[in-house]
Coordinates of N, CA and C in Angstrom, one line a residue:
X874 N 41.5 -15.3 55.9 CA 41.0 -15.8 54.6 C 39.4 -15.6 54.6
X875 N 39.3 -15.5 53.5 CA 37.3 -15.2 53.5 C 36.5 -16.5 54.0
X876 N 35.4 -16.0 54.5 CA 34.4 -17.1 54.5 C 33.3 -16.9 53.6
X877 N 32.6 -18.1 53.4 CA 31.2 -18.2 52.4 C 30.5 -18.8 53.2
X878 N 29.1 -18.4 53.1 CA 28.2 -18.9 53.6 C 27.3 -19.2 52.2
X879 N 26.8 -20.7 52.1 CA 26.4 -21.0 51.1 C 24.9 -21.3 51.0
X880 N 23.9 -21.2 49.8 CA 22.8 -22.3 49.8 C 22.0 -22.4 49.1
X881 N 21.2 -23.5 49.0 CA 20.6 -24.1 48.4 C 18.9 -24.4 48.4
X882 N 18.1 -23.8 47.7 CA 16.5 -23.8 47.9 C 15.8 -24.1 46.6
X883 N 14.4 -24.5 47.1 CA 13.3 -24.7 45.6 C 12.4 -23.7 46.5
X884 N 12.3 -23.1 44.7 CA 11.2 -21.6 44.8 C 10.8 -22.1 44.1
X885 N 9.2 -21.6 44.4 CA 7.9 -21.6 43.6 C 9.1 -21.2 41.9
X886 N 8.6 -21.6 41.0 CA 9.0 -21.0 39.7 C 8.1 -19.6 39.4
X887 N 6.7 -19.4 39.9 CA 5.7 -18.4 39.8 C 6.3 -17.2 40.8
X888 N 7.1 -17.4 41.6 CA 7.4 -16.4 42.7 C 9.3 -16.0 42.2
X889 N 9.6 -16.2 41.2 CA 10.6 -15.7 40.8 C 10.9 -14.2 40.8
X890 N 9.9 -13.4 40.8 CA 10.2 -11.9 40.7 C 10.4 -11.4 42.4
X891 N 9.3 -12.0 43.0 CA 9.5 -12.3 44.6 C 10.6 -12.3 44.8
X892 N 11.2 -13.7 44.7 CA 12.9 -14.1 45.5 C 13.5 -12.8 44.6
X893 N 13.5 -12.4 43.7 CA 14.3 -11.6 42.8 C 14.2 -9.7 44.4
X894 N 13.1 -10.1 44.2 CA 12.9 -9.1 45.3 C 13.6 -9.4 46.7
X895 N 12.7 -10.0 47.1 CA 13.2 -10.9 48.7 C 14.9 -10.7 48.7
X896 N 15.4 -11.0 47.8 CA 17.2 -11.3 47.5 C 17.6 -10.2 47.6
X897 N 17.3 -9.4 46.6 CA 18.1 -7.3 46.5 C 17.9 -6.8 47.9
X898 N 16.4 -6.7 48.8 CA 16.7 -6.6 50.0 C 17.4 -7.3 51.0
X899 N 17.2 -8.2 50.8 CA 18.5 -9.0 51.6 C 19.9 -8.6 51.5
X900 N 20.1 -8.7 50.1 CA 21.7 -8.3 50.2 C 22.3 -7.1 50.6
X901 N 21.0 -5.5 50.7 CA 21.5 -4.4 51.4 C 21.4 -4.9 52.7
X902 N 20.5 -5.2 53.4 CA 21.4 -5.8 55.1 C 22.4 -6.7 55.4
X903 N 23.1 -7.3 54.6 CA 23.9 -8.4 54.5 C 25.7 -7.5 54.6
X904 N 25.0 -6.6 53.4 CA 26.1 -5.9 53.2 C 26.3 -4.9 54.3
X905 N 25.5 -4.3 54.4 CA 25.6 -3.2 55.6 C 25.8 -4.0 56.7
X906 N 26.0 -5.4 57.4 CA 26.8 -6.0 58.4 C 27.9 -6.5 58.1
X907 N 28.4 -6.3 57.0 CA 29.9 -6.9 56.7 C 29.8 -7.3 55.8
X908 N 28.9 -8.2 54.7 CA 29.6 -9.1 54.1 C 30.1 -8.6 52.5
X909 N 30.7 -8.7 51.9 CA 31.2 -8.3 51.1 C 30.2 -8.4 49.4
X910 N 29.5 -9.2 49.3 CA 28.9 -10.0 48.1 C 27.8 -11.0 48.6
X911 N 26.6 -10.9 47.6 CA 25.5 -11.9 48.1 C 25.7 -12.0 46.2
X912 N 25.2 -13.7 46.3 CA 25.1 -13.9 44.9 C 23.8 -14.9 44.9
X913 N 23.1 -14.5 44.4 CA 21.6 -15.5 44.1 C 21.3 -15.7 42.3
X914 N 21.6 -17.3 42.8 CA 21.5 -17.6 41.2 C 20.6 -18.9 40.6
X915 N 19.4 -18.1 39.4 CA 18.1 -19.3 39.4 C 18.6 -20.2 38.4
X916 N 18.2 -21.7 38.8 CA 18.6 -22.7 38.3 C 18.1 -22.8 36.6
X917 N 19.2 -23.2 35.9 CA 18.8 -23.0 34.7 C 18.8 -24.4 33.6
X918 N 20.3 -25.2 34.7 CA 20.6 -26.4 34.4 C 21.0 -27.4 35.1
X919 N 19.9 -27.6 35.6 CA 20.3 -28.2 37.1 C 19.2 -29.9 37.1
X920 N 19.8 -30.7 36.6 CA 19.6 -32.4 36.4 C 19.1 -32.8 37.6
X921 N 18.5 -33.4 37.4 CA 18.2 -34.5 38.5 C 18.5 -35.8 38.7
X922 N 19.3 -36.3 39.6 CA 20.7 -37.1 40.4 C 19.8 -38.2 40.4
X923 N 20.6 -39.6 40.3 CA 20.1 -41.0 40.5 C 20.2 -41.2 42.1
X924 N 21.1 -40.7 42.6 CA 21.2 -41.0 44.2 C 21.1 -39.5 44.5
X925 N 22.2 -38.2 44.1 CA 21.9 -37.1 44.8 C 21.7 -36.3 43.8
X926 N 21.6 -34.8 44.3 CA 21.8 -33.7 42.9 C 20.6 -32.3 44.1
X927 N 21.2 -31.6 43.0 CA 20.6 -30.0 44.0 C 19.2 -30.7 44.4
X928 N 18.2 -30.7 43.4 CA 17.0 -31.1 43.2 C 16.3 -31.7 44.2
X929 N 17.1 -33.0 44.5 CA 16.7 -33.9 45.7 C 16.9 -33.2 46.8
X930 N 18.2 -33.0 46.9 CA 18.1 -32.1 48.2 C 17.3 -31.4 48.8
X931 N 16.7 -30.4 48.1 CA 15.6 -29.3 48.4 C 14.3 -30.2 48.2
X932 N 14.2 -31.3 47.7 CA 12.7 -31.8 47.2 C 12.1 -30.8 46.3
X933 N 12.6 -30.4 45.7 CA 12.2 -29.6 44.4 C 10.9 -30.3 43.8
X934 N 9.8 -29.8 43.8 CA 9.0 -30.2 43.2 C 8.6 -29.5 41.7
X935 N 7.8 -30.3 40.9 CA 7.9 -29.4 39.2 C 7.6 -28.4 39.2
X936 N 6.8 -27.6 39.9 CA 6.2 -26.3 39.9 C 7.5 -25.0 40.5
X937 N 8.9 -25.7 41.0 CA 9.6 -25.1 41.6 C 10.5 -25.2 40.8
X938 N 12.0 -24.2 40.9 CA 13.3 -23.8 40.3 C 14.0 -24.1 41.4
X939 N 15.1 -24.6 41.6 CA 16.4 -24.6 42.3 C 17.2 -23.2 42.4
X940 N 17.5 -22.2 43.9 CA 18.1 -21.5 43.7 C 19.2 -21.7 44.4
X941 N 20.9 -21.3 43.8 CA 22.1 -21.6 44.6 C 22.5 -19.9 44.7
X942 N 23.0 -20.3 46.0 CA 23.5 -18.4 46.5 C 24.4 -18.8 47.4
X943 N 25.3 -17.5 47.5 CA 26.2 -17.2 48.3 C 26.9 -16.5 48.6
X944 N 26.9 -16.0 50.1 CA 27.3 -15.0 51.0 C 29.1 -14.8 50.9
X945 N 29.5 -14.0 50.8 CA 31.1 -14.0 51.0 C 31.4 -12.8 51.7
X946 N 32.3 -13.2 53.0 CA 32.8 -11.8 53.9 C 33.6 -12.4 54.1
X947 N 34.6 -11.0 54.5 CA 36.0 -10.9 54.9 C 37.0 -12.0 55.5
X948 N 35.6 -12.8 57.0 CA 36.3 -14.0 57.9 C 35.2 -14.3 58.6
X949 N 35.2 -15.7 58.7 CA 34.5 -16.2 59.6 C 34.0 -15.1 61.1
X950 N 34.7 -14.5 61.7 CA 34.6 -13.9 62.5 C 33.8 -12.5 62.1
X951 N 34.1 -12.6 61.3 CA 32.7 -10.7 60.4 C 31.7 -11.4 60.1
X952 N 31.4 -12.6 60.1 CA 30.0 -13.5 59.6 C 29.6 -13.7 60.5
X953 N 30.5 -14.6 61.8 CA 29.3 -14.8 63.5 C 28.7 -12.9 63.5
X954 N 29.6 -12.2 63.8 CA 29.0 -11.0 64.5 C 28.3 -10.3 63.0
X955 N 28.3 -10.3 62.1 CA 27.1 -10.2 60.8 C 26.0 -10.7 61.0
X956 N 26.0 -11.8 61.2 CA 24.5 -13.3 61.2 C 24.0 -12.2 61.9
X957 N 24.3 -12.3 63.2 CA 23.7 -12.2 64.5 C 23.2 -11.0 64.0
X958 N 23.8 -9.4 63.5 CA 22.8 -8.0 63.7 C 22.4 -8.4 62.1
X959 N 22.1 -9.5 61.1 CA 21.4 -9.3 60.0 C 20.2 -10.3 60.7
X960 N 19.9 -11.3 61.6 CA 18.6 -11.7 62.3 C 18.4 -11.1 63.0
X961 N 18.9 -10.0 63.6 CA 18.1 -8.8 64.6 C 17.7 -7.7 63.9
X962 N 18.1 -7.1 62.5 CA 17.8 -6.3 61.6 C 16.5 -6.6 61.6
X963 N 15.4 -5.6 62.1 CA 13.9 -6.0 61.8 C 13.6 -5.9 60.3
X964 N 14.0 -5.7 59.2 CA 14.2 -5.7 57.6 C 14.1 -7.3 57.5
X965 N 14.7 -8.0 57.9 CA 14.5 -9.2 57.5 C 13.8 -10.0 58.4
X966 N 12.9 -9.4 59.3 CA 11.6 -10.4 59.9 C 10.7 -10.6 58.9
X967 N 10.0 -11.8 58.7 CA 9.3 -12.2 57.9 C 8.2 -11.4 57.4
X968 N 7.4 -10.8 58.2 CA 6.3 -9.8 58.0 C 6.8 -8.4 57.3
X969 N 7.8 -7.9 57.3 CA 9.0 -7.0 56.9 C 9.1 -7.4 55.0
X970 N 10.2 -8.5 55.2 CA 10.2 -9.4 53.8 C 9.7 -11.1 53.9
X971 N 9.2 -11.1 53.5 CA 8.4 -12.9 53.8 C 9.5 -13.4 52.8
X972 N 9.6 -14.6 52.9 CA 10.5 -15.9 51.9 C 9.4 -16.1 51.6
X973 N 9.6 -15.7 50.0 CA 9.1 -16.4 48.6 C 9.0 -17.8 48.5
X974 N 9.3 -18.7 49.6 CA 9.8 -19.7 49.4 C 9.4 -21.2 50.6
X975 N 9.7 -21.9 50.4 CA 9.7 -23.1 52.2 C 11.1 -23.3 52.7
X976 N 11.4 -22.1 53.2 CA 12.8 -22.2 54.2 C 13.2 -23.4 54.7
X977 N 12.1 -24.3 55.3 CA 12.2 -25.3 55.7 C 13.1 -26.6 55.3
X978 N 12.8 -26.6 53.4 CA 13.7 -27.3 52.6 C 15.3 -26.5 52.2
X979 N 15.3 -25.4 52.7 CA 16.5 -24.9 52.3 C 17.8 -25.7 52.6
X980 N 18.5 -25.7 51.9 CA 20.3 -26.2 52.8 C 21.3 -25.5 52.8
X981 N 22.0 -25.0 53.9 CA 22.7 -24.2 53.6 C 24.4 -24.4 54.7
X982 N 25.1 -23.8 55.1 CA 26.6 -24.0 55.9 C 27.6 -23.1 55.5
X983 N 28.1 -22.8 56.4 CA 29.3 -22.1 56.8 C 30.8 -22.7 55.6
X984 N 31.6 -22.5 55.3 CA 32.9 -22.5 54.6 C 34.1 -21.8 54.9
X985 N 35.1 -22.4 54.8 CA 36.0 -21.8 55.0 C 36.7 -21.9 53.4
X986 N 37.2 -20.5 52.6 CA 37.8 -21.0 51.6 C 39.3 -21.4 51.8
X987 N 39.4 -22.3 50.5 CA 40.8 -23.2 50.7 C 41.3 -22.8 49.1
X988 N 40.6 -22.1 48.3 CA 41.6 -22.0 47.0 C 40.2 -20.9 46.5
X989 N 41.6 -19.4 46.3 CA 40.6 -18.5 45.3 C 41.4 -18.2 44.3
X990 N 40.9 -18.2 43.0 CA 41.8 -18.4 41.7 C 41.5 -17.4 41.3

């Protein structure tokens, strides 16, 4: 069954063409280690939660956009041995492509799917 690897960030809203960039390179090494699909998508309607909601999560501040993305390969097992040569890929060391963004606040996890319609 496929796996997703999913997640969740606040970008500058000024650095949108950035992540727009940062993201297309990404997804050629993502793909070239297995994964089938990267999908990065900027928040358009995305509320802010009395207790939770994307927003909070990331600590989205006003100057920033919520972005939700997500990785999809074959199986869990093409994603451990993917991760690993897309963080040794020198293309995605920071100085290479820098995050448009505060990684820091990112959220993100592993999945296993249970229903594809």
């Amino acid at each position: 069954m496929s796996y997703v690897d999913g997640f969740v960030a606040a970008v500058p809203t000024a650095n949108r063409e950035a992540y727009r960039r940062h993201a297309e390179a990404a997804a050629s090494v993502f793909r070239e280690h297995g994964a089938l699909k990267l999908v990065e998508c900027w928040g358009d309607d995305v509320p802010e939660g009395k207790l939770t909601s994307f927003p909070m999560a990331v600590k989205c501040q006003p100057d920033e956009t919520v972005v939700f993305s997500w990785i999809l390969w074959p199986s869990r097992e093409v994603r451990n041995e993917g991760m690993k040569k897309v963080m040794a890929d020198l293309r995605m060391h920071p100085d290479r492509n820098p995050m448009p963004f505060d990684g820091k606040r990112m959220i993100y996890g592993g999945f296993e799917m249970i229903v594809d319609a």
